[in-house]
Short mmCIF file of C-alpha atoms in Angstrom, two decimals:
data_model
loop_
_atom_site.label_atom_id
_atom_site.label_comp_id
_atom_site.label_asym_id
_atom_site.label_seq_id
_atom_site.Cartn_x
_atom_site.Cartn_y
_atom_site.Cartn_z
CA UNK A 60 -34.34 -47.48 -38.78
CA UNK A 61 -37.46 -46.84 -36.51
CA UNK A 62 -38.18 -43.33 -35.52
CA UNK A 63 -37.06 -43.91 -31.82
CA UNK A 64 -33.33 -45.38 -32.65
CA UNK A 65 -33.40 -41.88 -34.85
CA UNK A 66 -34.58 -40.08 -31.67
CA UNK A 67 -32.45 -41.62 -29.59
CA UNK A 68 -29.00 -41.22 -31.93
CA UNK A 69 -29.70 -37.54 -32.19
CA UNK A 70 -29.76 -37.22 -28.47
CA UNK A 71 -27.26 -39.09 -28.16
CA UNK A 72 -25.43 -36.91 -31.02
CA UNK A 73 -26.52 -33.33 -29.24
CA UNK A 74 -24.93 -34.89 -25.39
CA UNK A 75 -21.69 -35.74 -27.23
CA UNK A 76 -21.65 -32.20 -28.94
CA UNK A 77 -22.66 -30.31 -26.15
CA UNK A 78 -19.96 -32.20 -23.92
CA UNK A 79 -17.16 -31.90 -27.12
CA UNK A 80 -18.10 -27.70 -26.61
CA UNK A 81 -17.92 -27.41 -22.84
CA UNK A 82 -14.73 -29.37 -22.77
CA UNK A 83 -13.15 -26.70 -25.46
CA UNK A 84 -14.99 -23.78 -24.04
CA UNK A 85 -13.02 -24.75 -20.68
CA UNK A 86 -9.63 -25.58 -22.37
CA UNK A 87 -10.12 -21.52 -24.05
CA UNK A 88 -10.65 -20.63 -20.39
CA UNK A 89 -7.54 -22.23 -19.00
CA UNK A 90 -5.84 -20.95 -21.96
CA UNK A 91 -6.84 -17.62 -22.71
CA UNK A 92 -8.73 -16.10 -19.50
CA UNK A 93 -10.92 -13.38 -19.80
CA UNK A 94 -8.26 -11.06 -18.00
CA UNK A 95 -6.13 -11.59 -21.05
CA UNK A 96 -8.41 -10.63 -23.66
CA UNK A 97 -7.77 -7.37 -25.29
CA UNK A 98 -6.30 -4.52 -23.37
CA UNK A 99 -4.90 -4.49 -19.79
CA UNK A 100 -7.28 -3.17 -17.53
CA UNK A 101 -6.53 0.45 -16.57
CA UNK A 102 -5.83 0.80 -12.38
CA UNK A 103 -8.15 3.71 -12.25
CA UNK A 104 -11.65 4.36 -11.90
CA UNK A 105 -12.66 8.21 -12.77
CA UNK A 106 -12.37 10.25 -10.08
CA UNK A 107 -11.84 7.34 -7.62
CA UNK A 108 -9.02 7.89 -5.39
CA UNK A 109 -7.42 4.57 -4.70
CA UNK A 110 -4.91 4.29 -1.90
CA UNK A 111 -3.07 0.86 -1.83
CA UNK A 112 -1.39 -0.28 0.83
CA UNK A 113 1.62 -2.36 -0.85
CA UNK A 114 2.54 -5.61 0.59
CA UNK A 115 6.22 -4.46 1.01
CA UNK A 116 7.07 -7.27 4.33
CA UNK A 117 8.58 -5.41 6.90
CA UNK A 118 8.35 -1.80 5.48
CA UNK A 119 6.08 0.93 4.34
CA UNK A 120 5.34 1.31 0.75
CA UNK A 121 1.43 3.43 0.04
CA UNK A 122 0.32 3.98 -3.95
CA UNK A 123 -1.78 6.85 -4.44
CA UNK A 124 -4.21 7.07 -8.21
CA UNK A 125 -6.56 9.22 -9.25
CA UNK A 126 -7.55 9.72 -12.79
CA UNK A 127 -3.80 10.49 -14.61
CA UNK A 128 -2.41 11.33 -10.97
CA UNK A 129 -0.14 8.88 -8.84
CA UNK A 130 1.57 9.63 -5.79
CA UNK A 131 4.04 7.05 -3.91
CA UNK A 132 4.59 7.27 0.05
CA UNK A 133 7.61 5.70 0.58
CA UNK A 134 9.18 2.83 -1.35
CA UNK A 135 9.84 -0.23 0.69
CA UNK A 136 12.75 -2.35 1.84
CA UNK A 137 16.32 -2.42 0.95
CA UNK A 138 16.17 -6.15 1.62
CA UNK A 139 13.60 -6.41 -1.35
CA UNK A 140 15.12 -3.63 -3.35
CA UNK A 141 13.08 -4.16 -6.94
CA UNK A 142 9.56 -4.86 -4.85
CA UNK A 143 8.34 -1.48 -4.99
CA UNK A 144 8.87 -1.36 -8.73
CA UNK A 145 7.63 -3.63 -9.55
CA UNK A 146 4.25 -3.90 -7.65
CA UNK A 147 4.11 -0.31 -9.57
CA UNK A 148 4.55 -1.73 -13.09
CA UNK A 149 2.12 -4.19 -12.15
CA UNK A 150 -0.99 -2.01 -11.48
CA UNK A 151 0.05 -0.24 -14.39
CA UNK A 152 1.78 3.01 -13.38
CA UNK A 153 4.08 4.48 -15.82
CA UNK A 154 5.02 7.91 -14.00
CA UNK A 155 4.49 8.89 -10.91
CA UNK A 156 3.83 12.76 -10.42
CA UNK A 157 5.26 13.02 -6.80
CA UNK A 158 6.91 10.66 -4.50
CA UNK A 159 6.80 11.44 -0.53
CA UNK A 160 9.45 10.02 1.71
CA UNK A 161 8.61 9.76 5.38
CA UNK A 162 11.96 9.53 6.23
CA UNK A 163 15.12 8.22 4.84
CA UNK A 164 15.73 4.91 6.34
CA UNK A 165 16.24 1.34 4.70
CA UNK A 166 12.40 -0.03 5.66
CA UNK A 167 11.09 3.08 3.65
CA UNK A 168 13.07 4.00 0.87
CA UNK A 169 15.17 0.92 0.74
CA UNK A 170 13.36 0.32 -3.15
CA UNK A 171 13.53 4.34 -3.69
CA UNK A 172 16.45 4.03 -5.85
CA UNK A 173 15.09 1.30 -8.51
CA UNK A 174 12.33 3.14 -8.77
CA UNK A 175 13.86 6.58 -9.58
CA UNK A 176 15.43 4.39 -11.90
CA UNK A 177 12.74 2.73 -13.50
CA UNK A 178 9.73 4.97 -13.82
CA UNK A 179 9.34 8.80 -14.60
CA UNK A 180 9.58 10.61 -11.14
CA UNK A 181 8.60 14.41 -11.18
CA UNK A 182 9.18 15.67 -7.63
CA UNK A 183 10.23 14.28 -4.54
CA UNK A 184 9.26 15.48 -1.40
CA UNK A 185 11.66 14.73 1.38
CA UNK A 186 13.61 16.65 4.13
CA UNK A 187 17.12 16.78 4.68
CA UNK A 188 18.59 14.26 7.24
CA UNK A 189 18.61 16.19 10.82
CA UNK A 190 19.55 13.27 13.07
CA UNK A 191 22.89 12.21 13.73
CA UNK A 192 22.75 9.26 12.11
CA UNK A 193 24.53 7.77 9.37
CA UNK A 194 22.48 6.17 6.51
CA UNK A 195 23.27 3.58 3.64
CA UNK A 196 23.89 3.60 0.26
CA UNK A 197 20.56 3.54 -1.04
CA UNK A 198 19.99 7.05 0.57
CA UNK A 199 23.35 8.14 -1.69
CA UNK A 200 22.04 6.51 -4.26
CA UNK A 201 19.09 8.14 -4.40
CA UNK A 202 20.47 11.30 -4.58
CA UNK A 203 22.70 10.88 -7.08
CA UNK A 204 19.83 9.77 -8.81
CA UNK A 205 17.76 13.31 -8.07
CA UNK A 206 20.20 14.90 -10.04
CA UNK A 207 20.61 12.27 -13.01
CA UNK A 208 16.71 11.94 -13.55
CA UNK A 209 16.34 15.47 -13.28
CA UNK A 210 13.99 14.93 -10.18
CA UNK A 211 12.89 18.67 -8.76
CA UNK A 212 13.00 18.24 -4.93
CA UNK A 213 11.30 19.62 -2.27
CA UNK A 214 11.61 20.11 0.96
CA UNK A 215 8.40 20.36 3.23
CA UNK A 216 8.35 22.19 6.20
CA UNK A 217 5.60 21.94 8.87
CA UNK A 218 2.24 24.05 7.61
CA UNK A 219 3.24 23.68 4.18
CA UNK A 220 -0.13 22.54 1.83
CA UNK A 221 -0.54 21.55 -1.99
CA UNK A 222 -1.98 19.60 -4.53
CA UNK A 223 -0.75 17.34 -7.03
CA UNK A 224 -4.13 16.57 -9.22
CA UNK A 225 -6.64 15.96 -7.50
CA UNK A 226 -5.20 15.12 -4.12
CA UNK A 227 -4.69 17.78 -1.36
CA UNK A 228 -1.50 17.45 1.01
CA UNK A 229 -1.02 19.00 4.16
CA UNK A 230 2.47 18.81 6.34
CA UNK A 231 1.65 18.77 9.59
CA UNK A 232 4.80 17.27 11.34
CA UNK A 233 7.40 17.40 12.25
CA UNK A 234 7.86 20.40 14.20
CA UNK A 235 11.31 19.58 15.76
CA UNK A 236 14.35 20.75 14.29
CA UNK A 237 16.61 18.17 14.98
CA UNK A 238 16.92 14.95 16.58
CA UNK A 239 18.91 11.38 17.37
CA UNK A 240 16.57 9.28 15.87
CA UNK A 241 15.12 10.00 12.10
CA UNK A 242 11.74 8.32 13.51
CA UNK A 243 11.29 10.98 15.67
CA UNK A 244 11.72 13.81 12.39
CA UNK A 245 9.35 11.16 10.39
CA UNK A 246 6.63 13.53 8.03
CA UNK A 247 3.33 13.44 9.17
CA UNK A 248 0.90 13.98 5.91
CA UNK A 249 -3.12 14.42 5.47
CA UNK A 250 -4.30 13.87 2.29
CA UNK A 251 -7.28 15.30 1.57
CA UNK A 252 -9.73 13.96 -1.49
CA UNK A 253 -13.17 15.11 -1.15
CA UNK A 254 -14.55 14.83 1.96
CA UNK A 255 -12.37 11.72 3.31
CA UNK A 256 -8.41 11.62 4.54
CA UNK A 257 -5.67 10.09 4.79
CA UNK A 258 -2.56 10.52 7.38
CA UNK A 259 0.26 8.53 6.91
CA UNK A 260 3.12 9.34 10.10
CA UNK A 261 5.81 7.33 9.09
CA UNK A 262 7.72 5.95 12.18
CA UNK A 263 6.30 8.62 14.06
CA UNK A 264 7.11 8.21 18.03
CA UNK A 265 5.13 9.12 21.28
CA UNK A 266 6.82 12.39 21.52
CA UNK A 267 6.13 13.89 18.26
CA UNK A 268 2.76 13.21 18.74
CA UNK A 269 2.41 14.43 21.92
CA UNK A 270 4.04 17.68 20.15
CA UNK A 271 1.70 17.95 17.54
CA UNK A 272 -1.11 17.13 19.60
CA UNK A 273 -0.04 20.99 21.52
CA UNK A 274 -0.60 23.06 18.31
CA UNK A 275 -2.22 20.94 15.61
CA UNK A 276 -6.59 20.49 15.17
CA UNK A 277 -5.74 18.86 11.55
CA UNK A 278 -5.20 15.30 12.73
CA UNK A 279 -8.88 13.43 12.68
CA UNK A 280 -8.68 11.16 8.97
CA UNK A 281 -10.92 8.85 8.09
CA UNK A 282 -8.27 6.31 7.04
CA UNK A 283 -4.99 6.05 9.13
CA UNK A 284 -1.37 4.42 8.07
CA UNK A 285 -0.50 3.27 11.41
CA UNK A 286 2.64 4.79 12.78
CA UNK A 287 6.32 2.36 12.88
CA UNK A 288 4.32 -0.65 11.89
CA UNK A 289 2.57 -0.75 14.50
CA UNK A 290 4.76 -0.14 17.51
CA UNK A 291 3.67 0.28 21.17
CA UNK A 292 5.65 3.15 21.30
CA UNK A 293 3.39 5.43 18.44
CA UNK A 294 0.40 5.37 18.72
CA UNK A 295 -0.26 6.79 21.67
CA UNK A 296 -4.05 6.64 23.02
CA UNK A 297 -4.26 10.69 23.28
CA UNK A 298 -3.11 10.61 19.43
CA UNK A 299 -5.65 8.24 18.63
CA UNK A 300 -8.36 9.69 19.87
CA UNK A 301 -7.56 13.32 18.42
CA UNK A 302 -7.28 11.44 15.20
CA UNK A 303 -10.36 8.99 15.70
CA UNK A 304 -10.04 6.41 12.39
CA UNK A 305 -12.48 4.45 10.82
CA UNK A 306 -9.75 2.31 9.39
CA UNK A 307 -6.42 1.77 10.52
CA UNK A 308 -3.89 0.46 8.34
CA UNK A 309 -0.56 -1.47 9.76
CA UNK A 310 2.26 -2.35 7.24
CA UNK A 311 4.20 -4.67 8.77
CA UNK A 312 5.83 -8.13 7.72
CA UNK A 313 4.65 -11.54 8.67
CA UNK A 314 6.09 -13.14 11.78
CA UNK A 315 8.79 -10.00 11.68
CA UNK A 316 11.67 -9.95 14.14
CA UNK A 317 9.90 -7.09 15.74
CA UNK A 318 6.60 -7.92 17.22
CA UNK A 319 4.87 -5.76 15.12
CA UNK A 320 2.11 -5.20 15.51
CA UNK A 321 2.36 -4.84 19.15
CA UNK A 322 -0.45 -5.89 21.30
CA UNK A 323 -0.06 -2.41 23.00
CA UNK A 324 -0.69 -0.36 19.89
CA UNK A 325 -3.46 -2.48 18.48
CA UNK A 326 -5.84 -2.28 22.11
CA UNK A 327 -5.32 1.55 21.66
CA UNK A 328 -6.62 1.12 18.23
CA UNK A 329 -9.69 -1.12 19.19
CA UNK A 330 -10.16 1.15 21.80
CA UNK A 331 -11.24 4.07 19.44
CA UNK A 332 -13.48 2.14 17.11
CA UNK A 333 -10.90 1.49 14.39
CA UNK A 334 -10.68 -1.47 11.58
CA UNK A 335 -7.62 -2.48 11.41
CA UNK A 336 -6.28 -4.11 8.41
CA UNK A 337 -2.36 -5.62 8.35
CA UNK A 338 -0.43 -6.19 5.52
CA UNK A 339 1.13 -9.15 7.07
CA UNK A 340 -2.45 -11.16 7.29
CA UNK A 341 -4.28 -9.73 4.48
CA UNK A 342 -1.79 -8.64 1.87
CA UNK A 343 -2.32 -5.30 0.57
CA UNK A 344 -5.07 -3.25 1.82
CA UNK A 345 -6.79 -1.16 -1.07
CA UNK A 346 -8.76 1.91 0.47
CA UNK A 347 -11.56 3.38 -1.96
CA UNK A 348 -12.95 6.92 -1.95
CA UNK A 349 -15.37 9.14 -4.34
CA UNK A 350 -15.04 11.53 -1.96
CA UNK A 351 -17.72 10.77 0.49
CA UNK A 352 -18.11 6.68 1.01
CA UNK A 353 -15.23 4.46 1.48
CA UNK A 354 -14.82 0.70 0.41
CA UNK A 355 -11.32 -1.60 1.70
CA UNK A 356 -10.39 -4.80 0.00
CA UNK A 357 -7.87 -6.76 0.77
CA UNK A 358 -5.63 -9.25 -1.68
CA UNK A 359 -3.43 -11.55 -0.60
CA UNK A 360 0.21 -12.03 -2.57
CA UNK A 361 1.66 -15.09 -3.35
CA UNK A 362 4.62 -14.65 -1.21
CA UNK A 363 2.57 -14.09 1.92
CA UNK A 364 0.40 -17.48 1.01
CA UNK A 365 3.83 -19.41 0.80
CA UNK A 366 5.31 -17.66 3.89
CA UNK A 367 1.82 -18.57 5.59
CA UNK A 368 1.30 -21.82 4.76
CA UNK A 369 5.05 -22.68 5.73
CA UNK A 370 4.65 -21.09 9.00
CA UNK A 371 1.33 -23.10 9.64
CA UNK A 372 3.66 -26.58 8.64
CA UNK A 373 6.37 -25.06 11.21
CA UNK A 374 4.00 -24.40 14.23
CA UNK A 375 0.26 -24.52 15.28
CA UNK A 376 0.59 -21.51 17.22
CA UNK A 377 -0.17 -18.79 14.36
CA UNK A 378 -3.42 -18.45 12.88
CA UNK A 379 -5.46 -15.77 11.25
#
């Protein structure tokens, strides 16, 4: 055989290797991805607060980690009971060392009760119902399950502060003792990490925060859960600007029954500088903090591609 037919059949020899690896090296890929080799990832960076924004549809659901700490702002949607759970168990939370309720209707502690029933709960902060009206099962269930868990509970009052880890709370609202409507008795919450905050207001209305806007100087946050999903009526424009976000954060479902966001609500918002993020568009909205600079990122679930993509078959008239 002449030296270049033995040249030329180990070329040819090293291109059919080489191909014969690549094609394996991708099969391993498909296979075994790198995300599944060795340990889970842990959700936390040290002494990174990370605030996610769940994609809960048409209800509020915020997870709070820092180091060993995790905090839960309400708990979703009765109509997706087991969502909150397990969006928990997926980023990897095993016990959660406090778990604030807004308020106590169906949009925001609808998935309360799986939860309590799932994963470790140490204390719940909620108030007592002071509106006269009457609320489902999952709000007897879920104190039923207080008591079975062995949940301590407590309940905030306006001015009240403190800690769990690393995160600072402060109650500000609400400062009405009773009402009709629970939305107008929703908790309104800074938390404090580092320099940065957060305020999450529930379904917070006009008139509570014309209220605390009287006798509270502890609204400005950096990072703001937008009041009742986004509702013209919160929101106000004097409230806005006496909080003055850099982000604004609207948990709301796609194409809900509601109009949420409302136009309204979101030129108030662009009005005083805000980003706003939705849940409906962008899935869940992670917020960032060392305690100085802030970083959002945004993932989108499954269930919000499908719902998107079948609302783009169903009409032209929706787009990102």
């Amino acid at each position: 055989m002449s030296k270049t037919k033995r040249t030329n059949r180990r070329r040819l020899w090293l291109l059919t290797a080489g191909f014969v690896l690549l094609v394996a090296c991708a099969v391993v890929w498909q296979v075994f991805p790198p995300a599944t080799w060795g340990e889970p990832a842990e959700i936390r960076d040290d002494n990174v607060l990370t605030v996610r924004f769940l994609d809960v549809g048409q209800g509020d659901c915020t997870l709070l980690t820092v180091n060993d700490t995790a905090v839960l702002v309400d708990a979703g949607t009765v109509e997706r009971p087991n969502l909150a759970a397990e969006l928990l168990a997926a980023y990897g939370v095993t016990k959660l060392d406090a778990v604030i309720v807004s308020h106590p209707h169906a949009d925001h502690i609808g998935g309360l009760p799986t939860v309590l029933e799932r994963i470790p709960v140490k204390t719940l902060v909620m108030q007592s119902p002071r509106a006269a009206e009457t609320l489902g099962h999952y709000y007897d269930k879920t104190l039923a399950l207080l008591s079975e868990k062995n949940v301590k509970r407590v309940e905030p009052t306006a001015g009240d502060t403190f800690s769990v880890g690393e995160i600072a709370f402060t109650v500000l609202g609400p400062l009405a003792d009773e009402a009709e409507d629970l939305n107008d008795l929703s908790l309104c919450v800074r938390a404090d990490y580092g320099e940065r905050n957060f305020l999450f207001c529930g379904d917070m209305t006009a008139a509570e925060e014309q209220t605390l806007l009287q006798v509270d100087d502890g609204l400005c946050a950096d990072v703001l859960k937008v009041a009742h999903h986004g509702s013209g009526g919160s929101n106000s424009r004097e409230f806005l600007e006496a909080v003055r976000p850099e982000i604004a954060v609207v948990s709301c479902g796609l194409y809900n029954d509601y109009g949420h966001p409302h136009a309204s609500a979101l030129t108030r918002l662009a009005a005083v500088g805000a980003d706003v993020y939705r849940t409906d568009k962008r899935g869940t909205v992670t917020v960032t903090t060392d305690g100085k600079t802030v970083a959002v990122s945004c993932e989108k679930t499954e269930e919000t591609k499908e719902k998107t993509t079948k609302y783009r078959e169903d009409t032209s008239s929706f787009s990102f």
